[in-house]
Short mmCIF file of C-alpha atoms in Angstrom, two decimals:
data_model
loop_
_atom_site.label_atom_id
_atom_site.label_comp_id
_atom_site.label_asym_id
_atom_site.label_seq_id
_atom_site.Cartn_x
_atom_site.Cartn_y
_atom_site.Cartn_z
CA UNK A 1 6.40 -42.20 95.25
CA UNK A 2 7.13 -40.28 92.00
CA UNK A 3 4.44 -37.78 92.62
CA UNK A 4 5.73 -36.87 96.09
CA UNK A 5 9.34 -36.85 94.64
CA UNK A 6 8.36 -34.33 91.89
CA UNK A 7 6.07 -32.35 94.23
CA UNK A 8 9.01 -29.98 95.19
CA UNK A 9 10.48 -29.55 91.77
CA UNK A 10 9.69 -26.29 90.22
CA UNK A 11 8.37 -26.67 86.70
CA UNK A 12 9.84 -24.80 83.92
CA UNK A 13 7.61 -22.11 82.30
CA UNK A 14 5.97 -23.19 79.07
CA UNK A 15 6.73 -22.13 75.68
CA UNK A 16 3.85 -20.97 73.59
CA UNK A 17 3.34 -20.47 69.70
CA UNK A 18 0.85 -17.69 68.69
CA UNK A 19 -0.79 -18.51 65.33
CA UNK A 20 -2.78 -15.59 64.03
CA UNK A 21 -4.60 -14.52 60.70
CA UNK A 22 -5.27 -10.79 60.98
CA UNK A 23 -5.34 -8.13 58.34
CA UNK A 24 -3.37 -5.64 60.65
CA UNK A 25 -0.16 -7.04 61.91
CA UNK A 26 -0.24 -4.73 64.98
CA UNK A 27 -3.34 -6.66 66.30
CA UNK A 28 -1.21 -9.75 66.48
CA UNK A 29 1.75 -8.11 68.03
CA UNK A 30 -0.44 -6.62 70.77
CA UNK A 31 -1.47 -10.27 71.68
CA UNK A 32 2.20 -11.34 71.54
CA UNK A 33 3.72 -8.46 73.46
CA UNK A 34 0.97 -9.07 76.26
CA UNK A 35 1.77 -12.69 76.43
CA UNK A 36 5.55 -12.00 76.60
CA UNK A 37 5.15 -9.29 79.09
CA UNK A 38 3.02 -11.45 81.38
CA UNK A 39 6.26 -13.35 82.25
CA UNK A 40 4.20 -16.58 82.31
CA UNK A 41 6.16 -18.11 79.28
CA UNK A 42 9.72 -19.00 78.86
CA UNK A 43 9.24 -18.19 75.08
CA UNK A 44 6.57 -16.69 72.98
CA UNK A 45 6.94 -17.04 69.21
CA UNK A 46 4.36 -16.43 66.46
CA UNK A 47 3.33 -17.55 62.91
CA UNK A 48 1.16 -15.69 60.60
CA UNK A 49 -1.22 -18.24 59.03
CA UNK A 50 -2.64 -15.97 56.49
CA UNK A 51 -0.44 -17.57 53.84
CA UNK A 52 1.20 -20.68 55.45
CA UNK A 53 0.32 -23.56 57.65
CA UNK A 54 2.90 -24.60 60.25
CA UNK A 55 4.08 -28.23 60.01
CA UNK A 56 3.32 -30.63 62.84
CA UNK A 57 7.14 -30.83 63.64
CA UNK A 58 6.93 -26.86 64.06
CA UNK A 59 3.98 -27.16 66.31
CA UNK A 60 5.72 -29.83 68.62
CA UNK A 61 8.60 -27.47 69.39
CA UNK A 62 6.15 -25.65 71.85
CA UNK A 63 4.27 -26.67 75.10
CA UNK A 64 1.22 -24.72 73.91
CA UNK A 65 -0.45 -23.23 71.03
CA UNK A 66 -2.65 -20.21 71.20
CA UNK A 67 -4.64 -19.57 67.92
CA UNK A 68 -6.96 -16.61 66.77
CA UNK A 69 -8.22 -15.49 63.51
CA UNK A 70 -9.94 -12.58 62.00
CA UNK A 71 -8.98 -13.58 58.30
CA UNK A 72 -9.66 -17.20 57.13
CA UNK A 73 -6.33 -19.19 57.58
CA UNK A 74 -4.58 -20.22 54.35
CA UNK A 75 -5.87 -23.81 54.74
CA UNK A 76 -8.39 -24.19 57.65
CA UNK A 77 -8.93 -27.82 57.26
CA UNK A 78 -5.16 -28.74 56.98
CA UNK A 79 -4.49 -26.50 60.09
CA UNK A 80 -7.27 -28.15 62.01
CA UNK A 81 -5.95 -31.53 61.24
CA UNK A 82 -2.30 -30.55 62.31
CA UNK A 83 -3.57 -28.93 65.55
CA UNK A 84 -5.58 -32.11 66.29
CA UNK A 85 -2.70 -34.23 65.79
CA UNK A 86 -0.58 -31.74 68.10
CA UNK A 87 -3.22 -32.23 70.84
CA UNK A 88 -3.32 -36.01 70.40
CA UNK A 89 0.63 -35.99 70.91
CA UNK A 90 0.16 -33.97 74.23
CA UNK A 91 0.26 -30.28 73.10
CA UNK A 92 -1.84 -27.72 74.80
CA UNK A 93 -4.15 -25.69 72.72
CA UNK A 94 -6.14 -22.53 73.29
CA UNK A 95 -8.39 -21.11 70.71
CA UNK A 96 -9.86 -17.51 70.76
CA UNK A 97 -12.20 -15.74 68.52
CA UNK A 98 -12.64 -16.26 65.75
CA UNK A 99 -11.40 -19.75 65.37
CA UNK A 100 -15.16 -20.74 65.61
CA UNK A 101 -16.52 -18.18 63.16
CA UNK A 102 -18.26 -19.55 60.00
CA UNK A 103 -15.72 -18.93 56.98
CA UNK A 104 -13.08 -17.36 59.12
CA UNK A 105 -11.97 -19.94 61.46
CA UNK A 106 -10.55 -23.49 61.68
CA UNK A 107 -11.89 -26.75 60.15
CA UNK A 108 -10.79 -30.28 59.74
CA UNK A 109 -10.42 -32.68 62.60
CA UNK A 110 -10.06 -30.09 65.24
CA UNK A 111 -13.69 -29.01 64.64
CA UNK A 112 -15.14 -32.37 63.68
CA UNK A 113 -13.54 -34.13 66.61
CA UNK A 114 -14.69 -31.26 68.97
CA UNK A 115 -11.19 -30.52 70.39
CA UNK A 116 -12.20 -27.18 71.22
CA UNK A 117 -15.50 -26.38 73.14
CA UNK A 118 -17.43 -24.28 70.74
CA UNK A 119 -19.47 -24.99 67.63
CA UNK A 120 -19.18 -22.91 64.52
CA UNK A 121 -21.22 -19.63 64.85
CA UNK A 122 -21.58 -16.16 63.73
CA UNK A 123 -20.02 -12.59 64.52
CA UNK A 124 -21.63 -10.90 67.35
CA UNK A 125 -20.83 -7.28 68.62
CA UNK A 126 -22.10 -5.23 71.47
CA UNK A 127 -21.32 -4.44 74.99
CA UNK A 128 -20.99 -7.29 77.55
CA UNK A 129 -19.09 -8.26 80.49
CA UNK A 130 -17.98 -11.45 82.46
CA UNK A 131 -20.53 -13.66 84.56
CA UNK A 132 -18.81 -16.51 86.38
CA UNK A 133 -20.83 -19.71 86.05
CA UNK A 134 -21.87 -20.95 89.48
CA UNK A 135 -19.40 -23.63 90.82
CA UNK A 136 -16.64 -22.50 88.26
CA UNK A 137 -15.68 -19.18 90.26
CA UNK A 138 -12.31 -20.84 91.45
CA UNK A 139 -11.56 -22.55 88.15
CA UNK A 140 -7.68 -22.14 87.25
CA UNK A 141 -8.85 -20.63 83.95
CA UNK A 142 -10.08 -17.68 85.91
CA UNK A 143 -6.96 -17.28 88.03
CA UNK A 144 -6.50 -13.40 88.42
CA UNK A 145 -9.69 -12.59 86.65
CA UNK A 146 -11.95 -10.40 88.82
CA UNK A 147 -13.81 -8.59 85.99
CA UNK A 148 -13.65 -8.86 82.21
CA UNK A 149 -15.42 -6.17 80.15
CA UNK A 150 -15.25 -6.17 76.46
CA UNK A 151 -16.26 -2.48 75.85
CA UNK A 152 -18.65 -1.25 73.25
CA UNK A 153 -17.53 -3.79 70.73
CA UNK A 154 -16.89 -6.99 72.75
CA UNK A 155 -16.21 -8.86 69.52
CA UNK A 156 -17.40 -12.66 69.78
CA UNK A 157 -19.49 -15.55 68.22
CA UNK A 158 -22.85 -16.78 69.12
CA UNK A 159 -21.42 -20.38 69.38
CA UNK A 160 -23.20 -23.00 71.35
CA UNK A 161 -20.93 -25.35 73.29
CA UNK A 162 -20.04 -28.79 71.98
CA UNK A 163 -21.47 -31.99 73.72
CA UNK A 164 -19.16 -32.54 76.72
CA UNK A 165 -17.75 -29.17 77.07
CA UNK A 166 -17.63 -27.13 80.37
CA UNK A 167 -18.58 -23.50 80.64
CA UNK A 168 -16.46 -21.69 83.18
CA UNK A 169 -17.73 -18.05 82.46
CA UNK A 170 -20.27 -16.34 80.12
CA UNK A 171 -20.80 -13.15 78.66
CA UNK A 172 -23.55 -10.97 80.58
CA UNK A 173 -25.90 -11.73 77.20
CA UNK A 174 -25.61 -15.49 78.15
CA UNK A 175 -23.20 -16.43 75.24
CA UNK A 176 -20.15 -18.64 76.48
CA UNK A 177 -17.10 -16.65 77.24
CA UNK A 178 -14.48 -19.23 78.75
CA UNK A 179 -15.06 -23.11 78.39
CA UNK A 180 -12.98 -26.05 77.82
CA UNK A 181 -13.10 -29.80 76.75
CA UNK A 182 -11.25 -32.74 78.18
CA UNK A 183 -9.03 -34.08 75.37
CA UNK A 184 -7.00 -36.97 76.53
CA UNK A 185 -4.27 -35.63 78.75
CA UNK A 186 -5.00 -32.08 77.77
CA UNK A 187 -7.78 -29.44 77.87
CA UNK A 188 -8.98 -27.78 74.77
CA UNK A 189 -9.65 -24.21 76.06
CA UNK A 190 -11.86 -21.66 74.15
CA UNK A 191 -11.79 -17.97 74.74
CA UNK A 192 -14.90 -16.53 73.08
CA UNK A 193 -13.45 -13.11 72.66
CA UNK A 194 -11.15 -11.15 70.04
CA UNK A 195 -7.75 -10.99 71.90
CA UNK A 196 -6.30 -7.83 70.56
CA UNK A 197 -6.80 -4.63 72.48
#
């Protein structure tokens, strides 16, 4: 009965915190602006993780956390532990390149517990485009995505999927592009591309 009663209730748009460690601030701002301009979020905030790690209490103020790296975060293991705690408490997590890159990404429980779908890998560059995985073409993770071309750079990692992860789309060279893990009540979503334009 509760499900029926709630079916007609409009759900508020989620809030999102963007965590980033990039050497050029405009790269982070590009991602923040695009999320904000999408109209999909009630609130888009950000925190630079080059020099500080957010507290769990800070993370819990948001429905979703989106994290991407180019520099190694100030404390990869501490951040990874806090993100795992956040997911355990019901928070939604999306990780983009290079959170799974050797010496540039996350560590701690978020990696050891396979909360995100990719193993640690190395940097890859070169032209590639989207190839949906058969059976996943209508995944909600691909809603509104008809094509995806990373251009001549197409920054990504050569990461394999962790055990139990689901691949929704791959790069035309066979590397995973979009994947997820089922972590309790949440999905741990991995986007194997560097999000700044």
